[in-house]
Tab-separated table of C-alpha atoms in Angstrom:
chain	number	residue	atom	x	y	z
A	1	UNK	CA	-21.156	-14.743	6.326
A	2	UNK	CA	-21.581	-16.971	2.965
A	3	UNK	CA	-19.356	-15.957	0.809
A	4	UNK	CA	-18.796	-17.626	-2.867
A	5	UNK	CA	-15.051	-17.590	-4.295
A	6	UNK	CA	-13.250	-18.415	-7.197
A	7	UNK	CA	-10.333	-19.177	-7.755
A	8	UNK	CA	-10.538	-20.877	-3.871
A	9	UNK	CA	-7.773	-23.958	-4.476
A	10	UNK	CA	-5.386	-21.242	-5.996
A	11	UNK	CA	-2.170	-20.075	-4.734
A	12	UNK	CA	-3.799	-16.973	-2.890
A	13	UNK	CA	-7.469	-18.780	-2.408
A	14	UNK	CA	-5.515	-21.730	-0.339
A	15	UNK	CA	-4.609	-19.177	2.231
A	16	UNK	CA	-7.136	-16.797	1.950
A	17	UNK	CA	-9.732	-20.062	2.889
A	18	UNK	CA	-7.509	-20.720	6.339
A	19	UNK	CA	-8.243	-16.805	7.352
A	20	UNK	CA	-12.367	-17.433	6.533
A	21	UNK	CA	-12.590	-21.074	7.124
A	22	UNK	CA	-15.481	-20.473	9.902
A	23	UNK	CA	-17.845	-18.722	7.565
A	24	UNK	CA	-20.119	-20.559	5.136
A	25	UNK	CA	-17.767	-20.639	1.882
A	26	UNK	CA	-19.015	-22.079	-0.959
A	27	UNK	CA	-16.316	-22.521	-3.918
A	28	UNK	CA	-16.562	-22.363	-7.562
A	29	UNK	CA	-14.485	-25.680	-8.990
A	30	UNK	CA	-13.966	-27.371	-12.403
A	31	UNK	CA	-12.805	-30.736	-9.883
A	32	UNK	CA	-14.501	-31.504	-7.110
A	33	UNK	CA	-12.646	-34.321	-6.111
A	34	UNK	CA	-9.305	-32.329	-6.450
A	35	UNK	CA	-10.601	-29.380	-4.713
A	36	UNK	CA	-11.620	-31.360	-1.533
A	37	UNK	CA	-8.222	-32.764	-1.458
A	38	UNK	CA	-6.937	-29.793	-1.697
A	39	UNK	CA	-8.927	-28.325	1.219
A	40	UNK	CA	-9.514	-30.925	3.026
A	41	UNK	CA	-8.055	-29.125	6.315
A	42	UNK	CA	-11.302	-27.308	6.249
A	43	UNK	CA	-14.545	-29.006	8.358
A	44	UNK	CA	-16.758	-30.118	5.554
A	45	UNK	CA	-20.072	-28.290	6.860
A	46	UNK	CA	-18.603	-24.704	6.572
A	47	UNK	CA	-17.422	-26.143	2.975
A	48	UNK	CA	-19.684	-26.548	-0.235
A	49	UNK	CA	-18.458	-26.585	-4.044
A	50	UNK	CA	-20.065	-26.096	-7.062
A	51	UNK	CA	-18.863	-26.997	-10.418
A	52	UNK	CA	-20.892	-23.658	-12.808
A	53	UNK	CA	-22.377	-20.869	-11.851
A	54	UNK	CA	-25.288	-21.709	-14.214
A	55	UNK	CA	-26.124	-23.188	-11.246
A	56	UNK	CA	-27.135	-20.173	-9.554
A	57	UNK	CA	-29.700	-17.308	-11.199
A	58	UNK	CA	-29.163	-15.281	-8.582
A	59	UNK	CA	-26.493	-14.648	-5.540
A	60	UNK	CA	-29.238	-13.519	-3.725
A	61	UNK	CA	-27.932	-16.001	-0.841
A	62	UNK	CA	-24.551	-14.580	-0.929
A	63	UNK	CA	-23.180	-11.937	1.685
A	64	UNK	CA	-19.654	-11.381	-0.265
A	65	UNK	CA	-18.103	-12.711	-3.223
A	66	UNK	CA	-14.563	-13.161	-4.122
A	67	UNK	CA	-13.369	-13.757	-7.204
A	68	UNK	CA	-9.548	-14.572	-7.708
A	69	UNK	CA	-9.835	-17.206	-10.795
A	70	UNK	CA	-7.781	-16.817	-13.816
A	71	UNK	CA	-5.226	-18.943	-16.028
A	72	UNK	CA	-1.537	-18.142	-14.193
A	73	UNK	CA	0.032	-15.075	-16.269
A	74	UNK	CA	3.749	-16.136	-16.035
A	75	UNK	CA	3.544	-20.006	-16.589
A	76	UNK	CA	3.633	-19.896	-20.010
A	77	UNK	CA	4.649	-17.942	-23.334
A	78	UNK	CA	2.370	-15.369	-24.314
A	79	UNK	CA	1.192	-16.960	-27.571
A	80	UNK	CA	-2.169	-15.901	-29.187
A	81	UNK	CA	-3.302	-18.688	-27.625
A	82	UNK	CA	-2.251	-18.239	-24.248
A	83	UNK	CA	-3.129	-13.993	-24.195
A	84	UNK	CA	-6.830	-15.656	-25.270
A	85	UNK	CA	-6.675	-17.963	-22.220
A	86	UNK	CA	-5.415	-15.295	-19.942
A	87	UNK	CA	-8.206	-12.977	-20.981
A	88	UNK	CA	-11.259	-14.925	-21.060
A	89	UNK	CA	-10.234	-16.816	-17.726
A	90	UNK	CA	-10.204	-13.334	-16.428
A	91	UNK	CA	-13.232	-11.770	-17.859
A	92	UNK	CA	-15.888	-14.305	-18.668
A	93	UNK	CA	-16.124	-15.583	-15.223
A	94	UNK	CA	-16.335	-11.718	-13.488
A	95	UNK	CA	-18.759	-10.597	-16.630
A	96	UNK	CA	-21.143	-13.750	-15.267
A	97	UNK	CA	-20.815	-12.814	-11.761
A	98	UNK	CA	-21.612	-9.395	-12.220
A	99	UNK	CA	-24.570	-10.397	-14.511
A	100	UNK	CA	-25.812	-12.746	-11.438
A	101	UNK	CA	-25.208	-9.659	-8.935
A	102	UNK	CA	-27.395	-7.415	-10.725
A	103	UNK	CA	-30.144	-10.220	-11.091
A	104	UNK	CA	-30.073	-10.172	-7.654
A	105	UNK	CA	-32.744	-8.554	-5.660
A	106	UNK	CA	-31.071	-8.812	-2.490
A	107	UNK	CA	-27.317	-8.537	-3.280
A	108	UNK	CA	-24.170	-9.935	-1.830
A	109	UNK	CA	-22.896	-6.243	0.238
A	110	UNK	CA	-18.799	-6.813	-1.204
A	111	UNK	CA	-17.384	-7.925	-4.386
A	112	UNK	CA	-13.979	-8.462	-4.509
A	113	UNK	CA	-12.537	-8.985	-7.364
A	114	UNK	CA	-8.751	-10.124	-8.398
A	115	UNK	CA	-6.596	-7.567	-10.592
A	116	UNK	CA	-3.056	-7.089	-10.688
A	117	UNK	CA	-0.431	-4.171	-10.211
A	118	UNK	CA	0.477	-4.954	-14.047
A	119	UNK	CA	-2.412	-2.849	-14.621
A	120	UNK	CA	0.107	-0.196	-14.441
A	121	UNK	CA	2.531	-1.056	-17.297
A	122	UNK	CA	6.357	0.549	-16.604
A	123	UNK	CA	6.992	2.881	-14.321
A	124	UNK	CA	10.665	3.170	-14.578
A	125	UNK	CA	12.382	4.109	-11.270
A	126	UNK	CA	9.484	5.684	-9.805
A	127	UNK	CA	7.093	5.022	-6.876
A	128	UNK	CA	3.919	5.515	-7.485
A	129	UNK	CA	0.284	4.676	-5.834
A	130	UNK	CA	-3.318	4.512	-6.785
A	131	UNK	CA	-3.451	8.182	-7.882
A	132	UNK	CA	-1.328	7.751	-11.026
A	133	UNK	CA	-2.592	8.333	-14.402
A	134	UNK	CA	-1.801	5.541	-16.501
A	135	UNK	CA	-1.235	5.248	-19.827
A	136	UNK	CA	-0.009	1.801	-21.357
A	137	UNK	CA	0.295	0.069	-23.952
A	138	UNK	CA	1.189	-3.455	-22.499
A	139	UNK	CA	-0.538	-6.792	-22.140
A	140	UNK	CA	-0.899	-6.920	-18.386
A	141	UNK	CA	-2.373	-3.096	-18.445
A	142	UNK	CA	-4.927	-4.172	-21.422
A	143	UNK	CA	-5.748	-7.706	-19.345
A	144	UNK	CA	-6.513	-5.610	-16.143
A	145	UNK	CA	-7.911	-2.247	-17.424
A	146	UNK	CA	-10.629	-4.770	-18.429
A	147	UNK	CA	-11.234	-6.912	-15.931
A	148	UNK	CA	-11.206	-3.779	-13.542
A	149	UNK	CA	-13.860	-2.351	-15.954
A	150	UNK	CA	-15.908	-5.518	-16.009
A	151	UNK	CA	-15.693	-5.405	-12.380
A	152	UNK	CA	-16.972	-2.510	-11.524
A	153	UNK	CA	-20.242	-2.691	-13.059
A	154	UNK	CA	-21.343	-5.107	-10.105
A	155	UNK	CA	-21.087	-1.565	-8.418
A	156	UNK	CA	-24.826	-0.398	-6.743
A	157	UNK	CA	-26.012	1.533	-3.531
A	158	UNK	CA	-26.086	-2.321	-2.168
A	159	UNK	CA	-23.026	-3.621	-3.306
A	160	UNK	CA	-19.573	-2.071	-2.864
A	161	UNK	CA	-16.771	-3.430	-5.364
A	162	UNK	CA	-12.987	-3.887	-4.462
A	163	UNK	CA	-10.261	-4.579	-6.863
A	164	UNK	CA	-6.921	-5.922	-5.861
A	165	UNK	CA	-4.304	-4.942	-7.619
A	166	UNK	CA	-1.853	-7.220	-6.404
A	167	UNK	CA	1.926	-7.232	-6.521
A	168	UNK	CA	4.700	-10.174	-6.642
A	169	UNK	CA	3.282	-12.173	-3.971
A	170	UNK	CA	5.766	-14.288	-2.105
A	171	UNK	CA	5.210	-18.189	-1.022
A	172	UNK	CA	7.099	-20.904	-0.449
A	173	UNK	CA	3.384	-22.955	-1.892
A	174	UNK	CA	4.166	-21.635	-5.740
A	175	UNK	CA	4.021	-18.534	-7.917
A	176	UNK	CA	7.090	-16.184	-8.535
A	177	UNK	CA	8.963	-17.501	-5.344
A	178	UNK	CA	9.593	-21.340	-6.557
A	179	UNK	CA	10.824	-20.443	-9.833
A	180	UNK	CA	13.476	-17.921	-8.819
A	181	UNK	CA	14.748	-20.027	-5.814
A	182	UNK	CA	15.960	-22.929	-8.213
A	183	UNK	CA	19.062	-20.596	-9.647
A	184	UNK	CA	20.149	-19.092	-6.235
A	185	UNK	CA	20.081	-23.088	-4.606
A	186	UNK	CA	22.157	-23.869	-7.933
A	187	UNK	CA	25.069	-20.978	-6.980
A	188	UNK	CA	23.718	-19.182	-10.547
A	189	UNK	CA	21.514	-16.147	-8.762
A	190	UNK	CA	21.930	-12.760	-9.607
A	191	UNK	CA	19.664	-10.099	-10.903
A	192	UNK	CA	17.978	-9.688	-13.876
A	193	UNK	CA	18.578	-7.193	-16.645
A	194	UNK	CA	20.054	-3.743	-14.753
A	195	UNK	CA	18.876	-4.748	-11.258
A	196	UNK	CA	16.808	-1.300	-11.268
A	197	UNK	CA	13.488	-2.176	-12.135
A	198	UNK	CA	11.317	-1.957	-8.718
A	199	UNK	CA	9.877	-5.175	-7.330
A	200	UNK	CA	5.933	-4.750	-5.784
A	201	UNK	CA	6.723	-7.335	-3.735
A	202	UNK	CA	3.932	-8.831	-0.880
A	203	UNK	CA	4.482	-11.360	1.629
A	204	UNK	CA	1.776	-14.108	1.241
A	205	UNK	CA	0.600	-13.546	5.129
A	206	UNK	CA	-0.303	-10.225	4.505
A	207	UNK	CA	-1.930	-10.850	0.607
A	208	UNK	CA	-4.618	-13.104	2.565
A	209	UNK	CA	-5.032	-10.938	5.754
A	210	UNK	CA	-5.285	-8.015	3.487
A	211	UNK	CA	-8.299	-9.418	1.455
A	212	UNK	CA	-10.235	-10.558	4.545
A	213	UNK	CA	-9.673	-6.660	6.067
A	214	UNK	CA	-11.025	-5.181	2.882
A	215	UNK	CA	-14.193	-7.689	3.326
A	216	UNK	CA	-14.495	-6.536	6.330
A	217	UNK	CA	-13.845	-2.873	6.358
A	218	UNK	CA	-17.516	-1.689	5.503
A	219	UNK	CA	-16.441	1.364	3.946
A	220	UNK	CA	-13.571	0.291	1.580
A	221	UNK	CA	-14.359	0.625	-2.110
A	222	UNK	CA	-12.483	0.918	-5.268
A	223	UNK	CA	-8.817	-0.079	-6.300
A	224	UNK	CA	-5.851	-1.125	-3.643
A	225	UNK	CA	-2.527	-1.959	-4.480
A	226	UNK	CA	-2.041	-5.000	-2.552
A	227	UNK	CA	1.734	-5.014	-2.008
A	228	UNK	CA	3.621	-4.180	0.675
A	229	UNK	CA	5.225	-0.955	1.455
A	230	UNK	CA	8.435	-0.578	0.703
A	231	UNK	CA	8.943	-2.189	-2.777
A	232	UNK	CA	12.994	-3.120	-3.699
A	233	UNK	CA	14.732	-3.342	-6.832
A	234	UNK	CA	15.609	-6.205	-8.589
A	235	UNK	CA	19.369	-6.005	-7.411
A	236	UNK	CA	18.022	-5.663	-4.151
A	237	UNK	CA	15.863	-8.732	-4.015
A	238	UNK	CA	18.065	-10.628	-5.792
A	239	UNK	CA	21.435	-9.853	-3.184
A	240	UNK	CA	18.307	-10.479	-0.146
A	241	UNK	CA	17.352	-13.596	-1.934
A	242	UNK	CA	21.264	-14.808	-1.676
A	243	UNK	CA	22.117	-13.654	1.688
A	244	UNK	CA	19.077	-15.496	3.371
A	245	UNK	CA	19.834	-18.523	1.361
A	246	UNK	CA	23.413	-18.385	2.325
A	247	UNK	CA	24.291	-18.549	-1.401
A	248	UNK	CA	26.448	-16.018	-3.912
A	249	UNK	CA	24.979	-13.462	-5.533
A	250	UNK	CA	27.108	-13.736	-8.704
A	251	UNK	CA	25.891	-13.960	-12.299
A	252	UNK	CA	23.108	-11.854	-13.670
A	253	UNK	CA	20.291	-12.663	-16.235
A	254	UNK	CA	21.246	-10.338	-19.193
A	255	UNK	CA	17.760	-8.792	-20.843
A	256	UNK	CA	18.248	-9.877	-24.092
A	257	UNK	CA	18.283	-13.258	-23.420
A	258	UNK	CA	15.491	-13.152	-20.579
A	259	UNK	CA	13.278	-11.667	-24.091
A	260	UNK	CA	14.064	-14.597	-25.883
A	261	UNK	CA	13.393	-17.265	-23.524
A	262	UNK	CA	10.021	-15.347	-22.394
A	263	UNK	CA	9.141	-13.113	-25.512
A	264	UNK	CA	6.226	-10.284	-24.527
A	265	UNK	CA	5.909	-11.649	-20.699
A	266	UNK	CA	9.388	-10.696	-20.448
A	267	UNK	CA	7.957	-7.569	-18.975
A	268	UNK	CA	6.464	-9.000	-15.958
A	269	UNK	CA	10.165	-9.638	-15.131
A	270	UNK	CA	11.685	-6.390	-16.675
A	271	UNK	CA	9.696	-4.181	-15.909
A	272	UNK	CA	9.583	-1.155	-13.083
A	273	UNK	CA	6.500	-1.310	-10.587
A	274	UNK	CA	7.432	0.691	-7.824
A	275	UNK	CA	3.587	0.182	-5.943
A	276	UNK	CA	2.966	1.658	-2.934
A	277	UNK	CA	-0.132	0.887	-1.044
A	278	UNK	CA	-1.559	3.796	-0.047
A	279	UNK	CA	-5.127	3.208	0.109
A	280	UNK	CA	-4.493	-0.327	2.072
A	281	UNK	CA	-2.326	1.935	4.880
A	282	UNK	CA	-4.906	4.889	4.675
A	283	UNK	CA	-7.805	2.370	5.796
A	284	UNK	CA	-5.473	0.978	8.509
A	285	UNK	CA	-4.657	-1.915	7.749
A	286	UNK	CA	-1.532	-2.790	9.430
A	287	UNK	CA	1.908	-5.338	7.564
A	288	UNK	CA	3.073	-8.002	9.353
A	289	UNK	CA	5.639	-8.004	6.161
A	290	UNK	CA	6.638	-4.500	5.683
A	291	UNK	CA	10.571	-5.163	4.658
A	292	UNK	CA	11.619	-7.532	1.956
A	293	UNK	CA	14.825	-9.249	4.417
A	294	UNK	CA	12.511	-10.294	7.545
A	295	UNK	CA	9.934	-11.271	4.621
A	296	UNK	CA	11.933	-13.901	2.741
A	297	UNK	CA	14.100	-15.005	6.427
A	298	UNK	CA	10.358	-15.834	7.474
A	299	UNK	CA	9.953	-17.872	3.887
A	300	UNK	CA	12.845	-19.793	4.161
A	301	UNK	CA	13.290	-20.412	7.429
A	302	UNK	CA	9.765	-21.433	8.701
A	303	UNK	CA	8.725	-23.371	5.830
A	304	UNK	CA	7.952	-26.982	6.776
């Protein structure tokens, strides 16, 4: 397959590239230079970048595309600014793929494009899946509910779309993971607000293997929660987190003052996404990662 991807030196593109790594990928890249380094455990002629896709008119070359670019959500405050950079990272590059998708005469047969289980604002204590209504008010749900929209009008008899709704995803590499190991190796872990709110946890294993099963499962369209099963609360995760580190589980993060240091993104921390993926089980696709203690014991313990 050729497949183009965005987002390809990313957290989730790193390992998603080791999974595809024998078909033709060609990546989308501001750097060149820092991209190669980056991948440079891939053999060069399955490996081509390009800095703009005003370099292409059409994808007519393309079998699949994936598309996982976009300025990290939690890294900084949500400032005008920053919600302006989250958005546009998000939309303008999917709006110009699916403009070069429909000038295409031939094509690419998948789009998959990157969303996130914020799209579902707070659920409270519930679980939920992909059949919930939603109605929300909150900057993740207004950031997705777009992109997905965006998205989806890439959508023809020739060209199924996927949108991955992904959870927490867990690696030693970066993301969530490296920011809340640094108070639990300090002795100063402990949940955050009540403990309650659910965690949509994934393992980053099964993030990557999930995407290349959806690119390969002819028949899968639509949205997927892309977490694992069995999503934990905060407490839960927290007193996991501890144990495995062989560290107490003492003090927690009161919500007040996790709103002040974080303002608005304080609710990707505080908030309740109990996800289940039912749509990813339903088209068979099989965890390695199904249970948060043998996820993070395989984090810690095998990272070199």
């Amino acid at each position: 397959m050729k497949i183009l991807i965005t987002g390809g030196t990313g957290l989730i593109g790193r390992e998603l590239i080791k999974l595809i790594m024998t078909h033709h990928l060609v990546v989308l890249t501001r750097n060149i230079y820092q991209a190669r380094q980056k991948l440079a455990h891939i053999s060069n002629s399955n490996l081509n970048f390009i800095r703009s896709l005003d370099e292409l008119s059409t994808l007519d070359d393309f079998d699949a595309v994936i598309n996982l670019a976009g300025e990290p959500i939690a890294d900084k405050l949500w400032t005008k600014q920053q919600k302006k950079r989250i958005c546009d990272s998000r939309w303008s590059i999917t709006q110009q793929l699916v403009s070069l998708i429909q000038a295409s005469s031939n094509p690419p047969r998948v789009f998959i494009s990157g969303s996130a289980v914020g799209y579902y604002g707070d659920h409270q204590a519930s679980r939920f899946d992909e059949r919930v209504e939603v109605h929300s008010e909150r900057f993740s749900h207004y950031v997705c509910a777009n992109w997905e929209k965006i998205a989806l009008n890439a959508k023809s008899d020739n060209t199924r779309v996927i949108l991955l709704r992904t959870g927490v995803v867990l690696s030693m590499d970066g993301g969530a993971m490296k920011k809340m190991l640094l108070p639990y190796q300090l002795g100063l872990g402990g949940p955050i607000g009540n403990g309650k709110q659910l965690l949509p946890w994934i393992h980053m294993v099964d993030m990557a293997r999930a995407i290349v099963y959806l690119l390969e499962c002819e028949y899968a369209h639509g949205a997927f929660n892309i977490t694992a099963p069995n999503p934990v609360s905060n407490k839960e995760f927290s007193k996991t987190l501890a144990h495995t580190l062989g560290r107490p589980h003492l003090l927690f993060t009161p919500k007040w003052l996790i709103k002040l240091l974080m303002g608005e993104s304080s609710e990707l921390l505080l908030d309740s996404l109990g996800a289940k993926p039912r749509r990813l089980i339903d088209a068979g696709f099989q965890f390695h990662f199904s249970r948060i203690e043998p996820a993070l014991s395989n984090l810690l313990h095998h990272h070199h």
